[in-house]
PDB file of C-alpha atoms in Angstrom:
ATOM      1  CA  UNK W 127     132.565 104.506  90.224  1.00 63.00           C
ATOM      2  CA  UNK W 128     133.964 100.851  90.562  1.00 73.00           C
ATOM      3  CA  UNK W 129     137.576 100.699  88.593  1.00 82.00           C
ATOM      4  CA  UNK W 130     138.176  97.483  89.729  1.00 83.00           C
ATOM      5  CA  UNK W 131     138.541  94.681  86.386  1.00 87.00           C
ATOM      6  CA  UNK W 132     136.394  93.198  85.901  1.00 88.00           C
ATOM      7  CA  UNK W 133     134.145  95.881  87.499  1.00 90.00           C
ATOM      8  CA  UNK W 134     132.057  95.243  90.727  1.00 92.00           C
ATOM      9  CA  UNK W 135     128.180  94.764  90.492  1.00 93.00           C
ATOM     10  CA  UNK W 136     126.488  97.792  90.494  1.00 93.00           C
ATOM     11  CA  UNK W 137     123.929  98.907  93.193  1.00 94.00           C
ATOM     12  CA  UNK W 138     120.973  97.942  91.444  1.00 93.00           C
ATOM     13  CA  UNK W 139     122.474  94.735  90.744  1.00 92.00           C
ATOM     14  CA  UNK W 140     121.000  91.514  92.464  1.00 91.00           C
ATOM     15  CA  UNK W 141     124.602  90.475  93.615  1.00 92.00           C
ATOM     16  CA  UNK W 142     125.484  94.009  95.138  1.00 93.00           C
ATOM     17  CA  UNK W 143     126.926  92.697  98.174  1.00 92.00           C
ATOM     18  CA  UNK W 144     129.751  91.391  95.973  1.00 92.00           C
ATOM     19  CA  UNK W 145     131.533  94.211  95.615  1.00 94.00           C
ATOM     20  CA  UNK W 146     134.470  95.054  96.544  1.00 94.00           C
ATOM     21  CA  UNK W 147     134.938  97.030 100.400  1.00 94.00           C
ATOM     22  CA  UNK W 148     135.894 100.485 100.152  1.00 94.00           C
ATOM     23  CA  UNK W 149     135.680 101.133 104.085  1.00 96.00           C
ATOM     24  CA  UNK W 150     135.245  98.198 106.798  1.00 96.00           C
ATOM     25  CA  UNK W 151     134.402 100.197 110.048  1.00 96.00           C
ATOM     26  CA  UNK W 152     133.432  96.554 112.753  1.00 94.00           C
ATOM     27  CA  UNK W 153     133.313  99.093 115.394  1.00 96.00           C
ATOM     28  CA  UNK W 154     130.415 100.948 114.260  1.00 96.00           C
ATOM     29  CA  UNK W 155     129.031  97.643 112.128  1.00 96.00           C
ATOM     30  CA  UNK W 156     128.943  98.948 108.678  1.00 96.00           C
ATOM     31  CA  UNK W 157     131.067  98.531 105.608  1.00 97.00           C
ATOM     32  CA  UNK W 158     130.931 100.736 102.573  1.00 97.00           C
ATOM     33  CA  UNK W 159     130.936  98.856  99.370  1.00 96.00           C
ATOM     34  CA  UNK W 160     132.834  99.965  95.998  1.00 94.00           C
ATOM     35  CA  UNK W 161     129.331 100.194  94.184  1.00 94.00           C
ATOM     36  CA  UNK W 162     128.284 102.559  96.500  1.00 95.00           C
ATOM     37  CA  UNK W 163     126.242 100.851  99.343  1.00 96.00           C
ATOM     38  CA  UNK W 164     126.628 100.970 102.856  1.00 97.00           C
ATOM     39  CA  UNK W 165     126.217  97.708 104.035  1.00 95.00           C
ATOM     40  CA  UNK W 166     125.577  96.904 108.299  1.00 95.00           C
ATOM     41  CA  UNK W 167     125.940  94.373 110.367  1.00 93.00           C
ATOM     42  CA  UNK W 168     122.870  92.971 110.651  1.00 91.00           C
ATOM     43  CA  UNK W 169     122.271  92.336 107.140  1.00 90.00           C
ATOM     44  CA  UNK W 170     120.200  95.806 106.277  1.00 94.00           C
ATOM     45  CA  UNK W 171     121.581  97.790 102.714  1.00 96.00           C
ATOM     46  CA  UNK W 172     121.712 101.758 102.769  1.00 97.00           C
ATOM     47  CA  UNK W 173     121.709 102.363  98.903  1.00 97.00           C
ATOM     48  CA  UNK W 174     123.433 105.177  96.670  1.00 96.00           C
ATOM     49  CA  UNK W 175     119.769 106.771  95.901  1.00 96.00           C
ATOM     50  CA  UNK W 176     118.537 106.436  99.226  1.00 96.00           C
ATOM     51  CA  UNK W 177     116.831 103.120  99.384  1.00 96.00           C
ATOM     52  CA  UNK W 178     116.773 100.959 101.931  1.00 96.00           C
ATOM     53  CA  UNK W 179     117.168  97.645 101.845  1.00 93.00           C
ATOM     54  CA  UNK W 180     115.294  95.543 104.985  1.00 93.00           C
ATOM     55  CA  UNK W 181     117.807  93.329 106.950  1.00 92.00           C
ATOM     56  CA  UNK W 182     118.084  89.555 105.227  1.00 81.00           C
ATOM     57  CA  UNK W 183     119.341  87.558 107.604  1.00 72.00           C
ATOM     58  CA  UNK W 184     118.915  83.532 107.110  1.00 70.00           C
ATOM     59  CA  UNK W 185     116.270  81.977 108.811  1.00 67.00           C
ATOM     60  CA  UNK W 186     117.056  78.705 110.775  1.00 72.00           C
ATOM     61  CA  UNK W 187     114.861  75.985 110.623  1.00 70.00           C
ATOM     62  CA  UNK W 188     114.816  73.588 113.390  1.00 72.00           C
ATOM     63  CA  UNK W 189     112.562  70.432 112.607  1.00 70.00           C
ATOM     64  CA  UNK W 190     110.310  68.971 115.892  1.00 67.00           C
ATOM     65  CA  UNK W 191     111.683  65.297 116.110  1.00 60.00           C
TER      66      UNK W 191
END
């Protein structure tokens, strides 16, 4: 799928979210990746086969002083 040298992660890949964007659409909040995956705003992956990929946001950690 990805022509792109050298070529984008794939879907199954661990670094998926490195590929390249195919379609950025802020307005709606989702982006569709070269590999394939329709990635959203808040974090949450749509994959190729179906799967889908809980949102992953980073937790913040505030220490009680």
């Amino acid at each position: 799928m990805c022509q792109h040298q050298p070529p984008c992660p794939t879907a199954d890949s661990a670094d998926r979210e490195a590929a390249r964007l195919a379609a950025h659409h802020p307005e709606q909040g989702w982006s569709l990746l070269c590999n394939g995956v329709v990635l959203f705003e808040d974090t949450g992956e749509l994959l190729p086969d179906g799967q889908v990929i809980a949102p992953h946001r980073p937790v913040r950690i505030v220490s009680a002083a």
